[in-house]
CSV table of C-alpha atoms and ligand atoms in Angstrom, one decimal:
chain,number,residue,atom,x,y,z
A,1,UNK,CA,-15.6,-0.4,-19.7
A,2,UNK,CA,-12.5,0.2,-21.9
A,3,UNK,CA,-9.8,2.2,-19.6
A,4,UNK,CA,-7.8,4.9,-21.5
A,5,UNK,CA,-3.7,3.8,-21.8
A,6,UNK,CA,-3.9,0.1,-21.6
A,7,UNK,CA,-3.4,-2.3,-23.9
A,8,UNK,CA,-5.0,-5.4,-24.3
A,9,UNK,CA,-3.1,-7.6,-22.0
A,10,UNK,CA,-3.5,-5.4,-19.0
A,11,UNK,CA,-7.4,-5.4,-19.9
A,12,UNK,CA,-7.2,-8.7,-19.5
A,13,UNK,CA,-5.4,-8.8,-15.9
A,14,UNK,CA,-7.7,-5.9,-14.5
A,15,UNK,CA,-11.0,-8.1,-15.8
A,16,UNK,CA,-9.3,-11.9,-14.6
A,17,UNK,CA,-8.1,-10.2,-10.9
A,18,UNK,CA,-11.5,-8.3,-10.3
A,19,UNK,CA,-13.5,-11.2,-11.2
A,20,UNK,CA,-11.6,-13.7,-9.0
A,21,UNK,CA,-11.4,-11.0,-6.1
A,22,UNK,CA,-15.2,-10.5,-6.5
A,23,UNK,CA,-15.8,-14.5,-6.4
A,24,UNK,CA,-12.6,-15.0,-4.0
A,25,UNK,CA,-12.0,-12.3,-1.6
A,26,UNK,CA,-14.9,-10.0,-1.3
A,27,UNK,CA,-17.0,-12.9,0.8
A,28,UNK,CA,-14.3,-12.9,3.3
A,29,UNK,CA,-13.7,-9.4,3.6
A,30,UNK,CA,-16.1,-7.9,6.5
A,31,UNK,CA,-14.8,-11.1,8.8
A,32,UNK,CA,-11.3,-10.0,7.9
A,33,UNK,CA,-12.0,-7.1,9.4
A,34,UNK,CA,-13.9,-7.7,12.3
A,35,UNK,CA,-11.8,-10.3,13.7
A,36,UNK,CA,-8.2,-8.3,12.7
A,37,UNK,CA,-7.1,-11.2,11.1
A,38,UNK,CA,-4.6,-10.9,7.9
A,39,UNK,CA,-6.7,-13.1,5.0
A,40,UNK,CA,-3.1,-14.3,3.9
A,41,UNK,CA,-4.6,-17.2,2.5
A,42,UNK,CA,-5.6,-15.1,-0.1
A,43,UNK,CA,-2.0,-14.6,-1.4
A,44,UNK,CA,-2.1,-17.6,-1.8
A,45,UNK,CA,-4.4,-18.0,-4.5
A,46,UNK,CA,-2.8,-15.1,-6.3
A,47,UNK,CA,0.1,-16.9,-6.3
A,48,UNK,CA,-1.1,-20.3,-7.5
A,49,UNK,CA,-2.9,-18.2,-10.5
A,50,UNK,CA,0.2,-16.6,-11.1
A,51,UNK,CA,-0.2,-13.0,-9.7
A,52,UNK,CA,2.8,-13.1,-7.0
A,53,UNK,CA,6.3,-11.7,-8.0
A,54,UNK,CA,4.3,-9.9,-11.5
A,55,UNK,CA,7.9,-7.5,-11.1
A,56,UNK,CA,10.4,-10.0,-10.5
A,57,UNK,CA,12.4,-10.8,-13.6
A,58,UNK,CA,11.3,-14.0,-15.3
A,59,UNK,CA,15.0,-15.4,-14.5
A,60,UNK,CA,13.6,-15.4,-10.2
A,61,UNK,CA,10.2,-16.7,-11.1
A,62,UNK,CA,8.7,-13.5,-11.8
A,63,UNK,CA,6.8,-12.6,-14.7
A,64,UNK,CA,7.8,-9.5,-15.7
A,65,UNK,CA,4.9,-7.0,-15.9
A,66,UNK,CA,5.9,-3.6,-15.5
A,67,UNK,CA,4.2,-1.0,-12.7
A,68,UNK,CA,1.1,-0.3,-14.2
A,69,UNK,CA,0.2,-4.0,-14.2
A,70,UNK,CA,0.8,-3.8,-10.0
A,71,UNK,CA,-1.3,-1.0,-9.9
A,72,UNK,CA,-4.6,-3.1,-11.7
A,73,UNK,CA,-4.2,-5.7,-10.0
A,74,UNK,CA,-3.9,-4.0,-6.4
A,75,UNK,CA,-6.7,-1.4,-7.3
A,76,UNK,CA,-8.8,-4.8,-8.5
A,77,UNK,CA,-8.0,-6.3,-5.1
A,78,UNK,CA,-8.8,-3.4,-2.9
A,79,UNK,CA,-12.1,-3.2,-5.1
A,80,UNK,CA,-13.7,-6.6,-3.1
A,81,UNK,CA,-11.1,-6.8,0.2
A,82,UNK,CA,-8.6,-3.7,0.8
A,83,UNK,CA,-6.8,-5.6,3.6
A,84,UNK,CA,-5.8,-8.0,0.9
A,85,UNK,CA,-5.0,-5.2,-1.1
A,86,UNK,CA,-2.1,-4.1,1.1
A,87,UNK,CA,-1.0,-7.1,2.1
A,88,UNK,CA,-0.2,-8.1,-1.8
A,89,UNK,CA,1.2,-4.7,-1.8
A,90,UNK,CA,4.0,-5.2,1.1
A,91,UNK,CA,4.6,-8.3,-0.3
A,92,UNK,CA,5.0,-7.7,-4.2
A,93,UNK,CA,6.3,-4.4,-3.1
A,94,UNK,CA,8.8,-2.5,-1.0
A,95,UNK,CA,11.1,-5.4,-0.1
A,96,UNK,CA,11.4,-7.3,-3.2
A,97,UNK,CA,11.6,-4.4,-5.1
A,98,UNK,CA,14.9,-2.8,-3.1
A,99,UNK,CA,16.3,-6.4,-3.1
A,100,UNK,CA,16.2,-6.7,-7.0
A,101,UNK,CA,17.5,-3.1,-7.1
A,102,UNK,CA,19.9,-2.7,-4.2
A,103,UNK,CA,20.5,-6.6,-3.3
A,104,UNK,CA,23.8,-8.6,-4.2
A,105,UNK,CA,23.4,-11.8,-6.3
A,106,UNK,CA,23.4,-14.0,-2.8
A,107,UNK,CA,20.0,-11.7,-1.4
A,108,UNK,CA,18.5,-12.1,-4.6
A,109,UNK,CA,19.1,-16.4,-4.8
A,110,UNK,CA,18.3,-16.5,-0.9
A,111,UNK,CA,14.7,-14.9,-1.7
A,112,UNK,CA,13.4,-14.0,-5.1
A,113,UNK,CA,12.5,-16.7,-6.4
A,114,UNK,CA,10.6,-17.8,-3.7
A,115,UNK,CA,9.2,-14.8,-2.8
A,116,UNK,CA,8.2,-14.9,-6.7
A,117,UNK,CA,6.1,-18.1,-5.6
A,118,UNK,CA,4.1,-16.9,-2.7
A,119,UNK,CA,6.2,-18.5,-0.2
A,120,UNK,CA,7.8,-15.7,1.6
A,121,UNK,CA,5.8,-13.2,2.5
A,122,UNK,CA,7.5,-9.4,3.1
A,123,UNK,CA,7.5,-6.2,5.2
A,124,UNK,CA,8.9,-3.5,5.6
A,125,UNK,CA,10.2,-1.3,8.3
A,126,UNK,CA,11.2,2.2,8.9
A,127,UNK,CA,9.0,4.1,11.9
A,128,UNK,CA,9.7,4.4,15.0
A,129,UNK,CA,8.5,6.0,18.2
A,130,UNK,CA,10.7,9.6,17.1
A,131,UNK,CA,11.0,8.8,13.7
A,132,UNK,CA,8.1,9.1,11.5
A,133,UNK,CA,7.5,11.6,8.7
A,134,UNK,CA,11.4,12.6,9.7
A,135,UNK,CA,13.0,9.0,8.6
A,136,UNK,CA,16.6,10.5,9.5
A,137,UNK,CA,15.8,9.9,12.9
A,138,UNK,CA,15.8,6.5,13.3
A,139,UNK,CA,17.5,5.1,16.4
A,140,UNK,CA,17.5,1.5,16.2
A,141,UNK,CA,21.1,0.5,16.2
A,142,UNK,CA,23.1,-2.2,14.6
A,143,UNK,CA,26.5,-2.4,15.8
A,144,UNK,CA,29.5,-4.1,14.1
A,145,UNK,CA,30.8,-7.0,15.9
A,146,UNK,CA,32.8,-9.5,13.7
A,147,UNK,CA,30.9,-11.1,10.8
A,148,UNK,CA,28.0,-10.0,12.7
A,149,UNK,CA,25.9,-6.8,13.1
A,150,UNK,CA,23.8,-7.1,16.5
A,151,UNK,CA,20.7,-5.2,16.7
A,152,UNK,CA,18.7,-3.2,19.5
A,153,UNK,CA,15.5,-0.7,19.4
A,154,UNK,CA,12.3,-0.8,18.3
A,155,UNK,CA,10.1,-0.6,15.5
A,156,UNK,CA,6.6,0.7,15.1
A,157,UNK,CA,3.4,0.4,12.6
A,158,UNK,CA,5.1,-2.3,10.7
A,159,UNK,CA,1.9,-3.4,8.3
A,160,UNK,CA,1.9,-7.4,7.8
A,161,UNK,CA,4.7,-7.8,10.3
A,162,UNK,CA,2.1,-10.6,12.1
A,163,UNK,CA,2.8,-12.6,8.4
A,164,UNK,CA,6.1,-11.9,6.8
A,165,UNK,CA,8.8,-13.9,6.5
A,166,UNK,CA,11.1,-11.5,5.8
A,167,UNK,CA,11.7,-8.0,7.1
A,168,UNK,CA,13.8,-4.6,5.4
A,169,UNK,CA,14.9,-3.2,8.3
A,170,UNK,CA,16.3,0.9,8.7
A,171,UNK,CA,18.5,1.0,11.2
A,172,UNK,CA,21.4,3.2,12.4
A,173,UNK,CA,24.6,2.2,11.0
A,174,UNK,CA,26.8,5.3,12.1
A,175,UNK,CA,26.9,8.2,14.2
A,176,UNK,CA,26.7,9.9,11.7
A,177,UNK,CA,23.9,12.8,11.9
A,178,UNK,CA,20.7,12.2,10.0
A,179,UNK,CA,19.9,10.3,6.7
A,180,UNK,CA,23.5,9.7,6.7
A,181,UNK,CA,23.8,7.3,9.6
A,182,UNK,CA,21.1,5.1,8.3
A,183,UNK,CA,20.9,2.0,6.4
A,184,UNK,CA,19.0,-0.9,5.8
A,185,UNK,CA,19.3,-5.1,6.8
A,186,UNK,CA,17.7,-7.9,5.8
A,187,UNK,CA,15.8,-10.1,8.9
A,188,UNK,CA,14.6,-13.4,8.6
A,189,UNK,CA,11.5,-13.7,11.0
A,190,UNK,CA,13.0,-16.5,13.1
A,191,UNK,CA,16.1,-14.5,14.1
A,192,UNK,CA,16.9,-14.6,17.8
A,193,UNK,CA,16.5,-11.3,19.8
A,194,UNK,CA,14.0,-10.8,17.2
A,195,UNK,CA,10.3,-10.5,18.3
A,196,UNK,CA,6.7,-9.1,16.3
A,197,UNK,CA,5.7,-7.9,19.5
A,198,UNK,CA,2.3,-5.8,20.2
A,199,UNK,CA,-0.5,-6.1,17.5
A,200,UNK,CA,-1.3,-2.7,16.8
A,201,UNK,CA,-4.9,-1.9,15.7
A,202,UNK,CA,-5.1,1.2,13.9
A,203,UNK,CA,-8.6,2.7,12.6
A,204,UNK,CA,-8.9,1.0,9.6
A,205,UNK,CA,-7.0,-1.9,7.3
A,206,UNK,CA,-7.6,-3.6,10.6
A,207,UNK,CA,-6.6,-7.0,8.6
A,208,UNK,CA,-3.1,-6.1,7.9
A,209,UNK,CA,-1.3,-7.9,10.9
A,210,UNK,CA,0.5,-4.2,11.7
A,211,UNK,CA,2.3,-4.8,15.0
A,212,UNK,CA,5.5,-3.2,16.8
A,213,UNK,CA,9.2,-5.1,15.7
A,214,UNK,CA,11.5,-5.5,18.9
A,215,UNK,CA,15.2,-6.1,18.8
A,216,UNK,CA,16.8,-7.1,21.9
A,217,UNK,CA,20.8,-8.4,20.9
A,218,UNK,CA,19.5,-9.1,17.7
A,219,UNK,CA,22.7,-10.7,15.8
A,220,UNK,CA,22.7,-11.2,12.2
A,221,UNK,CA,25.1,-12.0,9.8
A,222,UNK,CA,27.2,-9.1,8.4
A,223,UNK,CA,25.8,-10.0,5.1
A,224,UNK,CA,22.9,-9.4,5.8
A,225,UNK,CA,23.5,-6.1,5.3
A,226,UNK,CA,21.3,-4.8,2.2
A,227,UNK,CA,22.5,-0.8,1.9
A,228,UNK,CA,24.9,0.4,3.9
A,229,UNK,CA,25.1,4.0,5.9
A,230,UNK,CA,24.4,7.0,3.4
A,231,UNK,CA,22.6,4.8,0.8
A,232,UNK,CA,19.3,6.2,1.7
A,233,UNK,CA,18.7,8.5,-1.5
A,234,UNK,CA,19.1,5.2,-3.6
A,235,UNK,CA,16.5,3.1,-1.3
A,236,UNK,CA,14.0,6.2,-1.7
A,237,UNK,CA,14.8,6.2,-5.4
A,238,UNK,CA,13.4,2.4,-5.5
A,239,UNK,CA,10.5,3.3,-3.1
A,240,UNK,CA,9.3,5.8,-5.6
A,241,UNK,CA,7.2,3.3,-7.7
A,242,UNK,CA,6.2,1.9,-4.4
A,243,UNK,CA,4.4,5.4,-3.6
A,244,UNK,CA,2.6,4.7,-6.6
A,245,UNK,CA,1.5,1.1,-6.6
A,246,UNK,CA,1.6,0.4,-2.6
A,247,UNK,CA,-1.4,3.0,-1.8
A,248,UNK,CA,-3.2,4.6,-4.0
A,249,UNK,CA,-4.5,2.2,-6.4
A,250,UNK,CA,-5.8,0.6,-2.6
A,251,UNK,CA,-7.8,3.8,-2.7
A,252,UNK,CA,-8.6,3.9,-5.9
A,253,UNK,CA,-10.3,0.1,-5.7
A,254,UNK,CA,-12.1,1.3,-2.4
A,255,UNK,CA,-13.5,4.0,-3.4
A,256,UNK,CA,-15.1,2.6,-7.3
A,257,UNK,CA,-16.6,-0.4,-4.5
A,258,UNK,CA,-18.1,2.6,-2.6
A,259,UNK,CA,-19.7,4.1,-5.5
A,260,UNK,CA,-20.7,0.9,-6.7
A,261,UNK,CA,-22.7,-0.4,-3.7
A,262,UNK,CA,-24.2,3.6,-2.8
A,263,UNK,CA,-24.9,3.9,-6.5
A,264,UNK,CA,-27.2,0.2,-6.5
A,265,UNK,CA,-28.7,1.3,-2.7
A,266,UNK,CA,-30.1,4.7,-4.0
A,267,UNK,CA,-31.1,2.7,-7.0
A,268,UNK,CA,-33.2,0.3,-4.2
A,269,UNK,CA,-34.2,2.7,-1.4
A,270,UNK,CA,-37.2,4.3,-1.7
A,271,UNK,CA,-38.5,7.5,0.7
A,272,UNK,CA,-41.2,9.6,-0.2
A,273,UNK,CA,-42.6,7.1,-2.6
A,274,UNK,CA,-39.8,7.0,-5.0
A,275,UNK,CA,-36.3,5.9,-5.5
A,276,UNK,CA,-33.5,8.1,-3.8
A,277,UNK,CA,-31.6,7.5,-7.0
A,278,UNK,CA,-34.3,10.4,-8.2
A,279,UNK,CA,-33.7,13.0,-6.2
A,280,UNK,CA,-31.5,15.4,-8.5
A,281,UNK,CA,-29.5,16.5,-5.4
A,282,UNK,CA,-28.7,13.1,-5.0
A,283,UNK,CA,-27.7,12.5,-8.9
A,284,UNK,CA,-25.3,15.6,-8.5
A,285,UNK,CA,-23.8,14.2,-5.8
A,286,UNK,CA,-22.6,10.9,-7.1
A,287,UNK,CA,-21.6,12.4,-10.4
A,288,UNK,CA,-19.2,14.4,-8.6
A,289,UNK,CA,-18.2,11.0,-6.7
A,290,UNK,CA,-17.9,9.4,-10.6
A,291,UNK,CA,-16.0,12.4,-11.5
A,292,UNK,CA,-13.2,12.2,-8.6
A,293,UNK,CA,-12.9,8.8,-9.0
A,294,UNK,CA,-12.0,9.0,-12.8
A,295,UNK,CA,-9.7,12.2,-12.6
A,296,UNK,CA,-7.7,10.1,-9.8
A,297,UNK,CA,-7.7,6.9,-12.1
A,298,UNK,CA,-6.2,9.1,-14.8
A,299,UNK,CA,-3.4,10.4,-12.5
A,300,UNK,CA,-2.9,7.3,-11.3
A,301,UNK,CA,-2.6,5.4,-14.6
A,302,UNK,CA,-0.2,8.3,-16.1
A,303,UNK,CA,2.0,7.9,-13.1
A,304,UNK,CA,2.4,4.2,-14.1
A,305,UNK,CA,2.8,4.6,-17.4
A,306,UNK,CA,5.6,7.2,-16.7
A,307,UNK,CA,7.8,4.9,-15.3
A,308,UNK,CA,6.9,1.9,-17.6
A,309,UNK,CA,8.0,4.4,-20.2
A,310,UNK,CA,11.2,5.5,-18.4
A,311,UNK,CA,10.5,8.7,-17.3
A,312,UNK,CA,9.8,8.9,-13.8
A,313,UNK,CA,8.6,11.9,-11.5
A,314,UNK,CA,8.8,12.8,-8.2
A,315,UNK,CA,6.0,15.7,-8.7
A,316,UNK,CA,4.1,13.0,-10.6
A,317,UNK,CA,4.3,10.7,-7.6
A,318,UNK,CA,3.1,13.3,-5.0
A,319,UNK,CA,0.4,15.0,-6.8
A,320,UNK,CA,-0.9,11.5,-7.5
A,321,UNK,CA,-0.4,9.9,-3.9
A,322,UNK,CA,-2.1,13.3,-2.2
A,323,UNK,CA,-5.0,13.1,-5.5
A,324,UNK,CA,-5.8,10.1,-4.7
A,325,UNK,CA,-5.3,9.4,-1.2
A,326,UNK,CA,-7.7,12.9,-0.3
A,327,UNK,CA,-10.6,11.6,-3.4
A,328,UNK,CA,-11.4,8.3,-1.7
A,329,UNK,CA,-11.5,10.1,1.8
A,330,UNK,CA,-14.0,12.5,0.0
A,331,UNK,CA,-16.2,9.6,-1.8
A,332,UNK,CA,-16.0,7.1,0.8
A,333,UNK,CA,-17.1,10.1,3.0
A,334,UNK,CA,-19.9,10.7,1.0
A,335,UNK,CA,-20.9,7.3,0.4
A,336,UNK,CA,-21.5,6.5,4.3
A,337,UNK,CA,-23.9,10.2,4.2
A,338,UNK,CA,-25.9,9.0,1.0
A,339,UNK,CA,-26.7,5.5,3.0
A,340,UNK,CA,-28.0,7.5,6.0
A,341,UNK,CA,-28.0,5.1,9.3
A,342,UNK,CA,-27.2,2.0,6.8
A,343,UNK,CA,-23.8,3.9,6.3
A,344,UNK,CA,-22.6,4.1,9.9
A,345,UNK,CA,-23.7,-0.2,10.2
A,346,UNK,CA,-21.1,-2.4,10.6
A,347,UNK,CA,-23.9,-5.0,8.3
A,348,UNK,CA,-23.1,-2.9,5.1
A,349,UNK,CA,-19.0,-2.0,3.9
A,350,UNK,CA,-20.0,2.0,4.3
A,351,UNK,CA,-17.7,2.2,7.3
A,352,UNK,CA,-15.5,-0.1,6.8
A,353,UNK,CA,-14.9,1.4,3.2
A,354,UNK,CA,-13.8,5.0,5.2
A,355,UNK,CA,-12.1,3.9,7.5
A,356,UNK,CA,-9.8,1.5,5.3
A,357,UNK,CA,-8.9,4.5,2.9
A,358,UNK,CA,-8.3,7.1,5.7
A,359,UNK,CA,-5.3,6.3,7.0
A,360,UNK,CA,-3.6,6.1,3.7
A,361,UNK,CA,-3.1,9.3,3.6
A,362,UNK,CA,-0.8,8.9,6.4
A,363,UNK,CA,1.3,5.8,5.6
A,364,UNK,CA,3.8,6.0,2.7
A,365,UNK,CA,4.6,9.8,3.3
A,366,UNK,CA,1.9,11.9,4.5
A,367,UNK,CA,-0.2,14.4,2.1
A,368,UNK,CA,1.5,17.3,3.9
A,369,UNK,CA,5.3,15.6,3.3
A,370,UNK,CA,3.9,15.5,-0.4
A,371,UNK,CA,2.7,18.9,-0.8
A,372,UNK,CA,6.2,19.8,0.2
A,373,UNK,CA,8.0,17.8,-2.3
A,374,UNK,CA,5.5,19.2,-4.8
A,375,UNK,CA,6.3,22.8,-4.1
A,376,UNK,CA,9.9,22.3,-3.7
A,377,UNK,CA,10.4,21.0,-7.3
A,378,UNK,CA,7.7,23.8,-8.5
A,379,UNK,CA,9.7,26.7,-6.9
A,380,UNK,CA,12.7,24.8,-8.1
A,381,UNK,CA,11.8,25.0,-11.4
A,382,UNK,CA,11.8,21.3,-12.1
A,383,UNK,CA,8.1,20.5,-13.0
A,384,UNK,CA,6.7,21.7,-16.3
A,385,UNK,CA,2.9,22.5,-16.6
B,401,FAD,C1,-2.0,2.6,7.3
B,401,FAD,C2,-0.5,2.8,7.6
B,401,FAD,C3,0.4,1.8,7.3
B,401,FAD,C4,1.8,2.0,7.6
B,401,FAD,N1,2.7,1.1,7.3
B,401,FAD,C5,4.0,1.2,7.7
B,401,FAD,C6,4.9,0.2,7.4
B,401,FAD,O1,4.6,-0.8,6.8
B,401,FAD,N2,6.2,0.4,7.8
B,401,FAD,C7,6.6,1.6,8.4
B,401,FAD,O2,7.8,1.7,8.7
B,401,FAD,N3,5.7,2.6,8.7
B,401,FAD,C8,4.4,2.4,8.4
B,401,FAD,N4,3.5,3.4,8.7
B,401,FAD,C9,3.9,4.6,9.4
B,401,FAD,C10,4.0,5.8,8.5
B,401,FAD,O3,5.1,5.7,7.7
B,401,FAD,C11,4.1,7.0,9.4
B,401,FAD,O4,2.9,7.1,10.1
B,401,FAD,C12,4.3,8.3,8.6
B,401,FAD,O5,5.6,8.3,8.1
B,401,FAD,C13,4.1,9.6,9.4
B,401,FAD,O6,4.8,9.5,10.6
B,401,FAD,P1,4.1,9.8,12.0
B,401,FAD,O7,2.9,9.0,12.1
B,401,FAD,O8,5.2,9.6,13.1
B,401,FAD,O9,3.7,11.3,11.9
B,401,FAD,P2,4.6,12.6,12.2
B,401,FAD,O10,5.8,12.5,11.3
B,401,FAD,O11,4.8,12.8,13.6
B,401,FAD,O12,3.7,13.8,11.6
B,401,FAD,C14,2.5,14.3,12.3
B,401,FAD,C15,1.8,15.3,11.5
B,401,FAD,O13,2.8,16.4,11.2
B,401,FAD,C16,2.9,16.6,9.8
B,401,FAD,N5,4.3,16.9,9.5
B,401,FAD,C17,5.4,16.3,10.0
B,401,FAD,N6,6.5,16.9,9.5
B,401,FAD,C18,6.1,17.9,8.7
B,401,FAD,C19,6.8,18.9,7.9
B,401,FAD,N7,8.1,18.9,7.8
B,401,FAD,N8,6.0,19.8,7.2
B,401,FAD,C20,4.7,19.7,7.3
B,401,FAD,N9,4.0,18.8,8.0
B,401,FAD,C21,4.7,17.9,8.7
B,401,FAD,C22,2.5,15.3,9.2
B,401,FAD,O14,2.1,15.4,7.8
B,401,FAD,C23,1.4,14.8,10.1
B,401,FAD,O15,0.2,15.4,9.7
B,401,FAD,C24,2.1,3.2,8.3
B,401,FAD,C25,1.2,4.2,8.7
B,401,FAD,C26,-0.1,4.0,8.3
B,401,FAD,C27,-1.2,5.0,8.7
């Protein structure tokens, strides 16, 4: 099906990454989550067909593609294995993109190009055990010492830390109260008095290597600094297109699988002598399912577009994020109920399909955070509608 807004060449992308993810991924994708184990090999083949560092610049390797292109290809992904999904995301997202925007020529040589190729891998950093939805405070210090900063504290919920290579690290840079204290550094996974310490299993996206970061005397080289204290508003700035092609288009892709394969099973199963997929109460109920999904696709896609086209929005982002993230709750929800028992089986992707999508409205700013932002600007006066 033709999708409103793209042009030919993203057509092309979406069709070429669903059909490789169908052939590719989707085989491996019930294993990755049974056994918690990252499917990094996956980013690999995206990166030997081409699909790693699609932001980048062409002059680090990259090809180029604006947001909207990282939003097909990660709602193609999530479509046949969402733990692949976000583990392209952190990669070809957060980090890279606040190195090409915030970095100094030396942090960009050091990693784009190779990060461009698939070869270093990337997460990023920013919760702690006190510092969640309230980022300000962060406690993990690094403290001046020569050409070094040294590092202690701890990190939690870092997703792929089990994988990356690199790490974008907040940390507190100052005394300073709040926001203002804080900063970010760049460490290399190697670094002494740096450890990935406990795996941590969350409900869903079990396949995402999430674990707890650990710096004990962690020294570093000054330079390493990427944004120093009071930068925050910038790094935010950055993240902004992150909030729109890290997660949703994850729940996007999850949710269009789960009306697939419920749409094909009531098709199949038959009670009282006839196909579920004739019950009219049934019929209602996935066209409100196709209805939510394509009202979130066309936020989604409009978000993208918006900052392909220059103009991007906060509001857009949040409406969008919260859209999106509550629809594929709501059809993955629904999907497990239409599949009766079948649903709740680990043998069919019912479950796994809820649970990957629910804690996404968590991560990245949680829908509450989101409603605020959304309301602030519309009391403001900043958001036409
Ligand atoms: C799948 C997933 C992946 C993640 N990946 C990463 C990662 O890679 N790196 C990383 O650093 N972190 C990651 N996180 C952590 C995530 O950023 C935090 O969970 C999130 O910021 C919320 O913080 P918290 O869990 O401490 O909840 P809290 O901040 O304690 O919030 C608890 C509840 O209170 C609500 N609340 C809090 N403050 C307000 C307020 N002012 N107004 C209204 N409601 C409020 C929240 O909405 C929430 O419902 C991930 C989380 C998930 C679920």
């Amino acid at each position: 099906m033709q999708q409103f807004g793209l042009n030919e060449d993203q057509r092309l992308i979406s069709d070429a990454v669903r059909t490789l993810a169908k052939e590719k991924f989707a085989p491996g994708a019930a294993q990755a989550d049974r056994k918690y184990r990252p499917p990094v090999e996956n980013l690999q083949v995206l990166a030997e067909h081409g699909y790693t560092g699609l932001f980048l610049p062409e002059a680090y390797g990259g090809a180029g593609l604006g947001l909207m292109d990282t939003v097909l290809v990660i709602e193609q992904l999530a479509r046949s294995c969402a733990n692949t999904a976000i583990l392209f995301s952190c990669t070809d997202g957060a980090t890279p993109r606040a190195l090409l925007h915030l970095g100094s020529d030396a942090h960009k040589d050091r990693y784009l190009h190779r990060i461009a190729k698939g070869e270093v891998l990337t997460a990023w950093s920013m919760s702690e055990a006190n510092a969640g939805s309230d980022v300000g405070n962060v406690q993990t210090r690094a403290v001046q010492d020569g050409d070094y900063l040294v590092l202690n504290g701890s990190k939690l919920w870092c997703t792929a830390a089990q994988v990356a290579d690199l790490f974008l690290v907040l940390v507190r840079l100052t005394p300073a109260p709040g926001l203002a204290g804080v900063g970010a550094v760049l460490i290399d996974k190697d670094t002494p008095g740096f450890t990935v310490s406990k795996h941590l299993d969350l409900l869903g996206l079990r396949g995402t290597g999430m674990a707890e970061l650990v710096f004990q005397d962690c020294r570093i080289p000054a330079s390493n600094l990427l944004l120093p204290a009071g930068g925050m508003r910038q790094l935010f700035q950055v993240l902004d297109a992150d909030r729109i092609a890290g997660n949703p288009p994850i729940c996007l892709g999850v949710a269009e699988a789960a009306l697939e394969h419920i749409t094909a099973h009531l098709q199949e199963r038959t009670q009282f002598g006839k196909p579920l997929a004739e019950q009219q109460g049934l019929q209602w109920k996935l066209a409100d399912m196709a209805i939510d999904v394509e009202a979130a696709r066309a936020l989604l896609y409009r978000a993208a577009a918006r900052v392909d086209a220059g103009e991007p929005s906060i509001v857009d982002t949040s409406i969008t994020k919260t859209y999106v993230n509550q629809m594929a709750v709501r059809v993955t929800n629904e999907a497990m109920q239409l599949a009766g028992a079948y649903g709740l089986s680990e043998e069919y992707p019912y479950e796994r399909h809820f649970r990957d999508v629910r804690g996404m409205s968590i991560g990245y700013g949680t829908t509450e955070i989101h409603r605020s932002s959304i309301a602030r600007e519309l009391l403001k006066g900043n958001y036409a509608f």
